[in-house]
Amino acid sequence: MDIRRMNRAAILMLFLIIAVPAQAGRIQEELQTTQELRSLAFLTCANALVYFNQNGSPYELRNKQGYEQRMLRLRSLAKSLGVADVIDEVQRLQTRLDDTDKLPQTSVALRSTEPSYSRRLLPVIESHAHLQALLDTHYAQLQGDEPLGELGKLHAISRAMGELLVNYQIASFNRLGAETWILRDEKTHQLDHEVIDAFERLSAGHPALTEALEHAAREYSFVRGVILKQDGNWAPNGAERYMRSTITEVDQIARGLLQ
């Protein structure tokens, strides 16, 4: 009897040794998927705004193709995540993006009409914000009370940059009527400080990541002056391009930690 009990205890211990790391790995993978969804949503919203923004170079086909391709990826990743509310909101975002096809798609068409940007683009911004809130909630539930490790800190950097990017695109868009969605200056500078501080701490504390992080940090440093200087000299296309590159690079570094 004692031997059988010992065998059961040994089997249970072996199960725990195998199961606990496996469960932790699944949670990390789901956290990464959730973060990639957040990044895709930020970039999709930013691409849509850049495409119509008269303060930049509007109607560039690559921006329209960008948000259409990212929506396909968003829908696929949302299904793999399996959170019903997220799937529904992604579909709602798709519907609202489809509705922007009713806006002028060329400079010639723009001159012959008075487009209702508020009517067509505000629903995109609102749906995107709701989707981010759902993803943030899911991420927090997965993370629980665990302190942020390397993965979580990289996710925090990427999310902050995404928020800064969309905020800049909204602020730079005339006649949008989206003032309530623009961050206060204090919040903008807080996010910027969090990004810079996290880059520095991760580089100093994790030598294996230093080279990749320093490259991403340099890219962010190059564009942050544009993102923070909202004085009417807008550069929505350039801001989108450099921030997209940096966000994607940080997400790739995070994905590499799971390999």
PDB file of C-alpha atoms in Angstrom:
ATOM      1  CA  MET A   1       0.000   0.000   0.000  1.00  0.00           C
ATOM      2  CA  ASP A   2       2.754   2.409   0.928  1.00  0.00           C
ATOM      3  CA  ILE A   3       4.551   1.625  -2.321  1.00  0.00           C
ATOM      4  CA  ARG A   4       1.371   2.249  -4.322  1.00  0.00           C
ATOM      5  CA  ARG A   5       0.870   5.561  -2.519  1.00  0.00           C
ATOM      6  CA  MET A   6       4.453   6.514  -3.222  1.00  0.00           C
ATOM      7  CA  ASN A   7       3.971   5.630  -6.883  1.00  0.00           C
ATOM      8  CA  ARG A   8       0.837   7.787  -7.064  1.00  0.00           C
ATOM      9  CA  ALA A   9       2.707  10.674  -5.450  1.00  0.00           C
ATOM     10  CA  ALA A  10       5.599  10.259  -7.874  1.00  0.00           C
ATOM     11  CA  ILE A  11       3.219  10.184 -10.851  1.00  0.00           C
ATOM     12  CA  LEU A  12       1.423  13.296  -9.586  1.00  0.00           C
ATOM     13  CA  MET A  13       4.722  15.092  -9.100  1.00  0.00           C
ATOM     14  CA  LEU A  14       5.860  14.098 -12.603  1.00  0.00           C
ATOM     15  CA  PHE A  15       2.549  15.360 -14.011  1.00  0.00           C
ATOM     16  CA  LEU A  16       3.020  18.701 -12.272  1.00  0.00           C
ATOM     17  CA  ILE A  17       6.604  18.983 -13.485  1.00  0.00           C
ATOM     18  CA  ILE A  18       5.393  18.513 -17.066  1.00  0.00           C
ATOM     19  CA  ALA A  19       2.057  20.346 -16.896  1.00  0.00           C
ATOM     20  CA  VAL A  20       3.026  23.565 -15.111  1.00  0.00           C
ATOM     21  CA  PRO A  21       5.681  24.692 -17.634  1.00  0.00           C
ATOM     22  CA  ALA A  22       3.392  23.634 -20.492  1.00  0.00           C
ATOM     23  CA  GLN A  23       0.551  25.729 -19.083  1.00  0.00           C
ATOM     24  CA  ALA A  24       2.895  28.694 -18.608  1.00  0.00           C
ATOM     25  CA  GLY A  25       4.030  28.309 -22.203  1.00  0.00           C
ATOM     26  CA  ARG A  26       0.444  28.321 -23.460  1.00  0.00           C
ATOM     27  CA  ILE A  27      -0.306  31.478 -21.494  1.00  0.00           C
ATOM     28  CA  GLN A  28       2.774  33.217 -22.900  1.00  0.00           C
ATOM     29  CA  GLU A  29       1.751  32.207 -26.421  1.00  0.00           C
ATOM     30  CA  GLU A  30      -1.746  33.599 -25.871  1.00  0.00           C
ATOM     31  CA  LEU A  31      -0.307  36.814 -24.430  1.00  0.00           C
ATOM     32  CA  GLN A  32       1.814  37.164 -27.572  1.00  0.00           C
ATOM     33  CA  THR A  33      -1.188  36.547 -29.818  1.00  0.00           C
ATOM     34  CA  THR A  34      -3.186  39.140 -27.898  1.00  0.00           C
ATOM     35  CA  GLN A  35      -0.374  41.668 -28.271  1.00  0.00           C
ATOM     36  CA  GLU A  36      -0.071  40.991 -31.984  1.00  0.00           C
ATOM     37  CA  LEU A  37      -3.806  41.628 -32.279  1.00  0.00           C
ATOM     38  CA  ARG A  38      -3.361  44.942 -30.468  1.00  0.00           C
ATOM     39  CA  SER A  39      -0.574  45.956 -32.828  1.00  0.00           C
ATOM     40  CA  LEU A  40      -2.542  44.937 -35.912  1.00  0.00           C
ATOM     41  CA  ALA A  41      -5.524  46.955 -34.696  1.00  0.00           C
ATOM     42  CA  PHE A  42      -3.397  50.064 -34.064  1.00  0.00           C
ATOM     43  CA  LEU A  43      -1.749  49.788 -37.479  1.00  0.00           C
ATOM     44  CA  THR A  44      -5.050  49.129 -39.258  1.00  0.00           C
ATOM     45  CA  CYS A  45      -6.646  52.216 -37.735  1.00  0.00           C
ATOM     46  CA  ALA A  46      -3.554  54.322 -38.466  1.00  0.00           C
ATOM     47  CA  ASN A  47      -3.422  53.134 -42.102  1.00  0.00           C
ATOM     48  CA  ALA A  48      -7.069  54.021 -42.661  1.00  0.00           C
ATOM     49  CA  LEU A  49      -6.592  57.527 -41.268  1.00  0.00           C
ATOM     50  CA  VAL A  50      -3.392  58.113 -43.245  1.00  0.00           C
ATOM     51  CA  TYR A  51      -5.116  57.027 -46.443  1.00  0.00           C
ATOM     52  CA  PHE A  52      -7.686  59.846 -46.201  1.00  0.00           C
ATOM     53  CA  ASN A  53      -5.585  62.493 -44.420  1.00  0.00           C
ATOM     54  CA  GLN A  54      -5.280  65.666 -46.515  1.00  0.00           C
ATOM     55  CA  ASN A  55      -2.426  66.893 -44.292  1.00  0.00           C
ATOM     56  CA  GLY A  56      -0.204  64.187 -45.726  1.00  0.00           C
ATOM     57  CA  SER A  57      -0.180  62.288 -49.003  1.00  0.00           C
ATOM     58  CA  PRO A  58      -3.717  60.908 -49.236  1.00  0.00           C
ATOM     59  CA  TYR A  59      -4.993  58.057 -51.376  1.00  0.00           C
ATOM     60  CA  GLU A  60      -1.696  56.168 -51.542  1.00  0.00           C
ATOM     61  CA  LEU A  61      -2.715  52.671 -52.572  1.00  0.00           C
ATOM     62  CA  ARG A  62      -0.233  50.989 -50.234  1.00  0.00           C
ATOM     63  CA  ASN A  63      -2.083  52.423 -47.229  1.00  0.00           C
ATOM     64  CA  LYS A  64      -5.440  51.092 -48.398  1.00  0.00           C
ATOM     65  CA  GLN A  65      -3.844  47.732 -49.147  1.00  0.00           C
ATOM     66  CA  GLY A  66      -2.171  47.911 -45.739  1.00  0.00           C
ATOM     67  CA  TYR A  67      -5.360  48.156 -43.727  1.00  0.00           C
ATOM     68  CA  GLU A  68      -7.167  45.628 -45.930  1.00  0.00           C
ATOM     69  CA  GLN A  69      -4.384  43.057 -45.470  1.00  0.00           C
ATOM     70  CA  ARG A  70      -4.147  43.705 -41.743  1.00  0.00           C
ATOM     71  CA  MET A  71      -7.894  43.224 -41.383  1.00  0.00           C
ATOM     72  CA  LEU A  72      -7.542  39.765 -42.927  1.00  0.00           C
ATOM     73  CA  ARG A  73      -4.809  38.958 -40.416  1.00  0.00           C
ATOM     74  CA  LEU A  74      -6.863  40.465 -37.576  1.00  0.00           C
ATOM     75  CA  ARG A  75      -9.819  38.244 -38.396  1.00  0.00           C
ATOM     76  CA  SER A  76      -7.620  35.155 -38.584  1.00  0.00           C
ATOM     77  CA  LEU A  77      -5.821  35.857 -35.299  1.00  0.00           C
ATOM     78  CA  ALA A  78      -9.070  36.768 -33.526  1.00  0.00           C
ATOM     79  CA  LYS A  79     -10.522  33.386 -34.486  1.00  0.00           C
ATOM     80  CA  SER A  80      -7.415  31.617 -33.201  1.00  0.00           C
ATOM     81  CA  LEU A  81      -7.677  33.542 -29.914  1.00  0.00           C
ATOM     82  CA  GLY A  82     -11.275  32.390 -29.609  1.00  0.00           C
ATOM     83  CA  VAL A  83     -12.681  35.259 -27.524  1.00  0.00           C
ATOM     84  CA  ALA A  84     -16.228  35.864 -28.775  1.00  0.00           C
ATOM     85  CA  ASP A  85     -16.370  39.585 -27.947  1.00  0.00           C
ATOM     86  CA  VAL A  86     -13.074  40.177 -29.734  1.00  0.00           C
ATOM     87  CA  ILE A  87     -14.246  38.274 -32.826  1.00  0.00           C
ATOM     88  CA  ASP A  88     -17.471  40.316 -32.905  1.00  0.00           C
ATOM     89  CA  GLU A  89     -15.632  43.635 -32.556  1.00  0.00           C
ATOM     90  CA  VAL A  90     -13.149  42.736 -35.278  1.00  0.00           C
ATOM     91  CA  GLN A  91     -16.103  42.063 -37.572  1.00  0.00           C
ATOM     92  CA  ARG A  92     -17.632  45.402 -36.566  1.00  0.00           C
ATOM     93  CA  LEU A  93     -14.349  47.153 -37.370  1.00  0.00           C
ATOM     94  CA  GLN A  94     -14.326  45.419 -40.765  1.00  0.00           C
ATOM     95  CA  THR A  95     -17.850  46.656 -41.492  1.00  0.00           C
ATOM     96  CA  ARG A  96     -16.965  50.213 -40.549  1.00  0.00           C
ATOM     97  CA  LEU A  97     -13.823  50.163 -42.650  1.00  0.00           C
ATOM     98  CA  ASP A  98     -15.858  48.886 -45.592  1.00  0.00           C
ATOM     99  CA  ASP A  99     -18.123  51.895 -45.117  1.00  0.00           C
ATOM    100  CA  THR A 100     -15.188  54.248 -45.794  1.00  0.00           C
ATOM    101  CA  ASP A 101     -15.351  53.174 -49.447  1.00  0.00           C
ATOM    102  CA  LYS A 102     -18.165  55.746 -49.692  1.00  0.00           C
ATOM    103  CA  LEU A 103     -15.627  58.525 -49.103  1.00  0.00           C
ATOM    104  CA  PRO A 104     -13.719  60.090 -52.039  1.00  0.00           C
ATOM    105  CA  GLN A 105     -10.849  57.862 -53.116  1.00  0.00           C
ATOM    106  CA  THR A 106      -8.994  60.370 -55.313  1.00  0.00           C
ATOM    107  CA  SER A 107      -8.116  64.066 -55.216  1.00  0.00           C
ATOM    108  CA  VAL A 108     -10.359  64.638 -58.252  1.00  0.00           C
ATOM    109  CA  ALA A 109     -13.336  63.048 -56.502  1.00  0.00           C
ATOM    110  CA  LEU A 110     -12.588  65.074 -53.373  1.00  0.00           C
ATOM    111  CA  ARG A 111     -12.867  68.372 -55.254  1.00  0.00           C
ATOM    112  CA  SER A 112     -16.395  67.557 -56.384  1.00  0.00           C
ATOM    113  CA  THR A 113     -17.843  66.751 -52.968  1.00  0.00           C
ATOM    114  CA  GLU A 114     -17.754  67.629 -49.275  1.00  0.00           C
ATOM    115  CA  PRO A 115     -16.821  64.347 -47.587  1.00  0.00           C
ATOM    116  CA  SER A 116     -18.340  63.451 -44.240  1.00  0.00           C
ATOM    117  CA  TYR A 117     -15.193  62.263 -42.482  1.00  0.00           C
ATOM    118  CA  SER A 118     -16.898  62.349 -39.097  1.00  0.00           C
ATOM    119  CA  ARG A 119     -19.686  60.095 -40.320  1.00  0.00           C
ATOM    120  CA  ARG A 120     -17.403  57.519 -41.925  1.00  0.00           C
ATOM    121  CA  LEU A 121     -14.168  57.615 -39.916  1.00  0.00           C
ATOM    122  CA  LEU A 122     -15.340  58.267 -36.352  1.00  0.00           C
ATOM    123  CA  PRO A 123     -17.057  54.847 -36.245  1.00  0.00           C
ATOM    124  CA  VAL A 124     -13.718  53.286 -37.243  1.00  0.00           C
ATOM    125  CA  ILE A 125     -11.950  55.097 -34.387  1.00  0.00           C
ATOM    126  CA  GLU A 126     -14.679  54.132 -31.919  1.00  0.00           C
ATOM    127  CA  SER A 127     -14.680  50.475 -32.944  1.00  0.00           C
ATOM    128  CA  HIS A 128     -10.893  50.368 -32.766  1.00  0.00           C
ATOM    129  CA  ALA A 129     -10.932  51.847 -29.244  1.00  0.00           C
ATOM    130  CA  HIS A 130     -13.508  49.282 -28.130  1.00  0.00           C
ATOM    131  CA  LEU A 131     -11.439  46.464 -29.619  1.00  0.00           C
ATOM    132  CA  GLN A 132      -8.331  47.677 -27.791  1.00  0.00           C
ATOM    133  CA  ALA A 133     -10.270  47.761 -24.511  1.00  0.00           C
ATOM    134  CA  LEU A 134     -11.414  44.159 -25.019  1.00  0.00           C
ATOM    135  CA  LEU A 135      -7.880  43.029 -25.845  1.00  0.00           C
ATOM    136  CA  ASP A 136      -6.454  44.885 -22.834  1.00  0.00           C
ATOM    137  CA  THR A 137      -8.986  43.163 -20.571  1.00  0.00           C
ATOM    138  CA  HIS A 138      -8.153  39.742 -21.979  1.00  0.00           C
ATOM    139  CA  TYR A 139      -4.418  40.415 -21.657  1.00  0.00           C
ATOM    140  CA  ALA A 140      -4.828  41.473 -18.015  1.00  0.00           C
ATOM    141  CA  GLN A 141      -6.841  38.338 -17.236  1.00  0.00           C
ATOM    142  CA  LEU A 142      -4.147  36.134 -18.747  1.00  0.00           C
ATOM    143  CA  GLN A 143      -1.349  37.942 -16.951  1.00  0.00           C
ATOM    144  CA  GLY A 144      -3.056  37.883 -13.559  1.00  0.00           C
ATOM    145  CA  ASP A 145      -0.925  39.143 -10.697  1.00  0.00           C
ATOM    146  CA  GLU A 146       2.355  38.013 -12.229  1.00  0.00           C
ATOM    147  CA  PRO A 147       4.969  40.800 -12.523  1.00  0.00           C
ATOM    148  CA  LEU A 148       5.972  41.841 -16.034  1.00  0.00           C
ATOM    149  CA  GLY A 149       8.872  39.795 -17.362  1.00  0.00           C
ATOM    150  CA  GLU A 150      10.820  40.442 -20.564  1.00  0.00           C
ATOM    151  CA  LEU A 151       7.838  39.441 -22.697  1.00  0.00           C
ATOM    152  CA  GLY A 152       5.402  41.695 -20.871  1.00  0.00           C
ATOM    153  CA  LYS A 153       7.767  44.662 -20.981  1.00  0.00           C
ATOM    154  CA  LEU A 154       8.190  44.302 -24.730  1.00  0.00           C
ATOM    155  CA  HIS A 155       4.425  44.117 -25.098  1.00  0.00           C
ATOM    156  CA  ALA A 156       4.064  47.286 -23.020  1.00  0.00           C
ATOM    157  CA  ILE A 157       6.527  49.128 -25.282  1.00  0.00           C
ATOM    158  CA  SER A 158       4.689  48.049 -28.413  1.00  0.00           C
ATOM    159  CA  ARG A 159       1.272  48.934 -27.034  1.00  0.00           C
ATOM    160  CA  ALA A 160       2.397  52.398 -25.916  1.00  0.00           C
ATOM    161  CA  MET A 161       3.866  53.112 -29.355  1.00  0.00           C
ATOM    162  CA  GLY A 162       0.649  51.958 -30.996  1.00  0.00           C
ATOM    163  CA  GLU A 163      -1.379  54.321 -28.854  1.00  0.00           C
ATOM    164  CA  LEU A 164       0.974  57.204 -29.662  1.00  0.00           C
ATOM    165  CA  LEU A 165       0.720  56.439 -33.388  1.00  0.00           C
ATOM    166  CA  VAL A 166      -3.081  56.414 -33.542  1.00  0.00           C
ATOM    167  CA  ASN A 167      -3.258  59.511 -31.356  1.00  0.00           C
ATOM    168  CA  TYR A 168      -0.977  61.364 -33.777  1.00  0.00           C
ATOM    169  CA  GLN A 169      -3.040  60.305 -36.776  1.00  0.00           C
ATOM    170  CA  ILE A 170      -6.256  61.524 -35.136  1.00  0.00           C
ATOM    171  CA  ALA A 171      -4.695  64.833 -34.056  1.00  0.00           C
ATOM    172  CA  SER A 172      -3.301  65.490 -37.542  1.00  0.00           C
ATOM    173  CA  PHE A 173      -6.634  64.961 -39.323  1.00  0.00           C
ATOM    174  CA  ASN A 174      -8.617  68.154 -40.043  1.00  0.00           C
ATOM    175  CA  ARG A 175     -12.415  68.220 -39.924  1.00  0.00           C
ATOM    176  CA  LEU A 176     -12.608  64.836 -38.262  1.00  0.00           C
ATOM    177  CA  GLY A 177     -14.428  65.933 -35.114  1.00  0.00           C
ATOM    178  CA  ALA A 178     -12.489  63.465 -32.979  1.00  0.00           C
ATOM    179  CA  GLU A 179     -11.172  65.872 -30.346  1.00  0.00           C
ATOM    180  CA  THR A 180     -12.456  63.683 -27.506  1.00  0.00           C
ATOM    181  CA  TRP A 181     -10.177  60.876 -28.705  1.00  0.00           C
ATOM    182  CA  ILE A 182      -6.987  62.965 -28.635  1.00  0.00           C
ATOM    183  CA  LEU A 183      -4.731  62.299 -25.638  1.00  0.00           C
ATOM    184  CA  ARG A 184      -3.811  65.081 -23.262  1.00  0.00           C
ATOM    185  CA  ASP A 185      -0.211  66.286 -23.567  1.00  0.00           C
ATOM    186  CA  GLU A 186       0.582  64.823 -20.149  1.00  0.00           C
ATOM    187  CA  LYS A 187      -0.553  61.364 -21.254  1.00  0.00           C
ATOM    188  CA  THR A 188       1.384  61.597 -24.518  1.00  0.00           C
ATOM    189  CA  HIS A 189       4.617  62.465 -22.719  1.00  0.00           C
ATOM    190  CA  GLN A 190       3.962  59.777 -20.110  1.00  0.00           C
ATOM    191  CA  LEU A 191       3.686  57.111 -22.814  1.00  0.00           C
ATOM    192  CA  ASP A 192       6.843  58.430 -24.480  1.00  0.00           C
ATOM    193  CA  HIS A 193       8.736  58.273 -21.174  1.00  0.00           C
ATOM    194  CA  GLU A 194       7.507  54.721 -20.571  1.00  0.00           C
ATOM    195  CA  VAL A 195       8.773  53.615 -23.983  1.00  0.00           C
ATOM    196  CA  ILE A 196      12.227  55.171 -23.556  1.00  0.00           C
ATOM    197  CA  ASP A 197      12.592  53.927 -19.978  1.00  0.00           C
ATOM    198  CA  ALA A 198      11.552  50.380 -20.906  1.00  0.00           C
ATOM    199  CA  PHE A 199      13.995  50.268 -23.821  1.00  0.00           C
ATOM    200  CA  GLU A 200      16.841  51.384 -21.546  1.00  0.00           C
ATOM    201  CA  ARG A 201      15.996  48.970 -18.726  1.00  0.00           C
ATOM    202  CA  LEU A 202      15.569  45.974 -21.009  1.00  0.00           C
ATOM    203  CA  SER A 203      18.813  46.706 -22.869  1.00  0.00           C
ATOM    204  CA  ALA A 204      20.736  47.069 -19.615  1.00  0.00           C
ATOM    205  CA  GLY A 205      19.208  44.016 -17.947  1.00  0.00           C
ATOM    206  CA  HIS A 206      19.178  41.568 -20.849  1.00  0.00           C
ATOM    207  CA  PRO A 207      22.434  41.597 -22.862  1.00  0.00           C
ATOM    208  CA  ALA A 208      21.129  39.010 -25.330  1.00  0.00           C
ATOM    209  CA  LEU A 209      18.476  41.491 -26.460  1.00  0.00           C
ATOM    210  CA  THR A 210      20.658  44.599 -26.430  1.00  0.00           C
ATOM    211  CA  GLU A 211      21.521  44.766 -30.135  1.00  0.00           C
ATOM    212  CA  ALA A 212      17.945  44.240 -31.342  1.00  0.00           C
ATOM    213  CA  LEU A 213      16.514  46.607 -28.740  1.00  0.00           C
ATOM    214  CA  GLU A 214      19.023  49.348 -29.494  1.00  0.00           C
ATOM    215  CA  HIS A 215      18.063  49.247 -33.172  1.00  0.00           C
ATOM    216  CA  ALA A 216      14.355  49.527 -32.340  1.00  0.00           C
ATOM    217  CA  ALA A 217      15.090  52.293 -29.834  1.00  0.00           C
ATOM    218  CA  ARG A 218      17.026  54.266 -32.461  1.00  0.00           C
ATOM    219  CA  GLU A 219      14.094  54.012 -34.866  1.00  0.00           C
ATOM    220  CA  TYR A 220      11.735  55.257 -32.174  1.00  0.00           C
ATOM    221  CA  SER A 221      14.095  58.107 -31.262  1.00  0.00           C
ATOM    222  CA  PHE A 222      14.138  59.145 -34.922  1.00  0.00           C
ATOM    223  CA  VAL A 223      10.341  59.512 -35.128  1.00  0.00           C
ATOM    224  CA  ARG A 224       9.416  60.561 -31.583  1.00  0.00           C
ATOM    225  CA  GLY A 225      10.157  64.223 -32.280  1.00  0.00           C
ATOM    226  CA  VAL A 226       7.442  64.153 -34.935  1.00  0.00           C
ATOM    227  CA  ILE A 227       4.997  62.237 -32.751  1.00  0.00           C
ATOM    228  CA  LEU A 228       5.399  64.611 -29.804  1.00  0.00           C
ATOM    229  CA  LYS A 229       5.541  67.887 -31.749  1.00  0.00           C
ATOM    230  CA  GLN A 230       1.903  68.449 -32.637  1.00  0.00           C
ATOM    231  CA  ASP A 231       2.234  72.043 -33.804  1.00  0.00           C
ATOM    232  CA  GLY A 232       0.421  71.861 -37.122  1.00  0.00           C
ATOM    233  CA  ASN A 233       3.424  70.776 -39.194  1.00  0.00           C
ATOM    234  CA  TRP A 234       2.017  67.319 -39.750  1.00  0.00           C
ATOM    235  CA  ALA A 235       3.755  64.305 -41.279  1.00  0.00           C
ATOM    236  CA  PRO A 236       1.186  61.502 -40.981  1.00  0.00           C
ATOM    237  CA  ASN A 237       2.677  59.286 -43.689  1.00  0.00           C
ATOM    238  CA  GLY A 238       6.221  59.396 -42.328  1.00  0.00           C
ATOM    239  CA  ALA A 239       5.054  58.931 -38.741  1.00  0.00           C
ATOM    240  CA  GLU A 240       3.009  55.887 -39.737  1.00  0.00           C
ATOM    241  CA  ARG A 241       5.867  54.341 -41.707  1.00  0.00           C
ATOM    242  CA  TYR A 242       8.524  54.614 -38.991  1.00  0.00           C
ATOM    243  CA  MET A 243       6.241  53.747 -36.091  1.00  0.00           C
ATOM    244  CA  ARG A 244       4.890  50.725 -37.977  1.00  0.00           C
ATOM    245  CA  SER A 245       8.426  49.502 -38.570  1.00  0.00           C
ATOM    246  CA  THR A 246       9.376  49.918 -34.908  1.00  0.00           C
ATOM    247  CA  ILE A 247       6.202  48.334 -33.522  1.00  0.00           C
ATOM    248  CA  THR A 248       6.629  45.362 -35.853  1.00  0.00           C
ATOM    249  CA  GLU A 249      10.280  44.977 -34.841  1.00  0.00           C
ATOM    250  CA  VAL A 250       9.466  44.987 -31.119  1.00  0.00           C
ATOM    251  CA  ASP A 251       6.717  42.397 -31.629  1.00  0.00           C
ATOM    252  CA  GLN A 252       9.191  40.216 -33.542  1.00  0.00           C
ATOM    253  CA  ILE A 253      11.689  40.455 -30.677  1.00  0.00           C
ATOM    254  CA  ALA A 254       8.928  39.374 -28.291  1.00  0.00           C
ATOM    255  CA  ARG A 255       7.932  36.499 -30.572  1.00  0.00           C
ATOM    256  CA  GLY A 256      11.571  35.403 -30.642  1.00  0.00           C
ATOM    257  CA  LEU A 257      11.539  34.905 -26.868  1.00  0.00           C
ATOM    258  CA  LEU A 258       8.992  32.108 -27.317  1.00  0.00           C
ATOM    259  CA  GLN A 259      11.077  30.161 -29.852  1.00  0.00           C
TER     260      GLN A 259
END
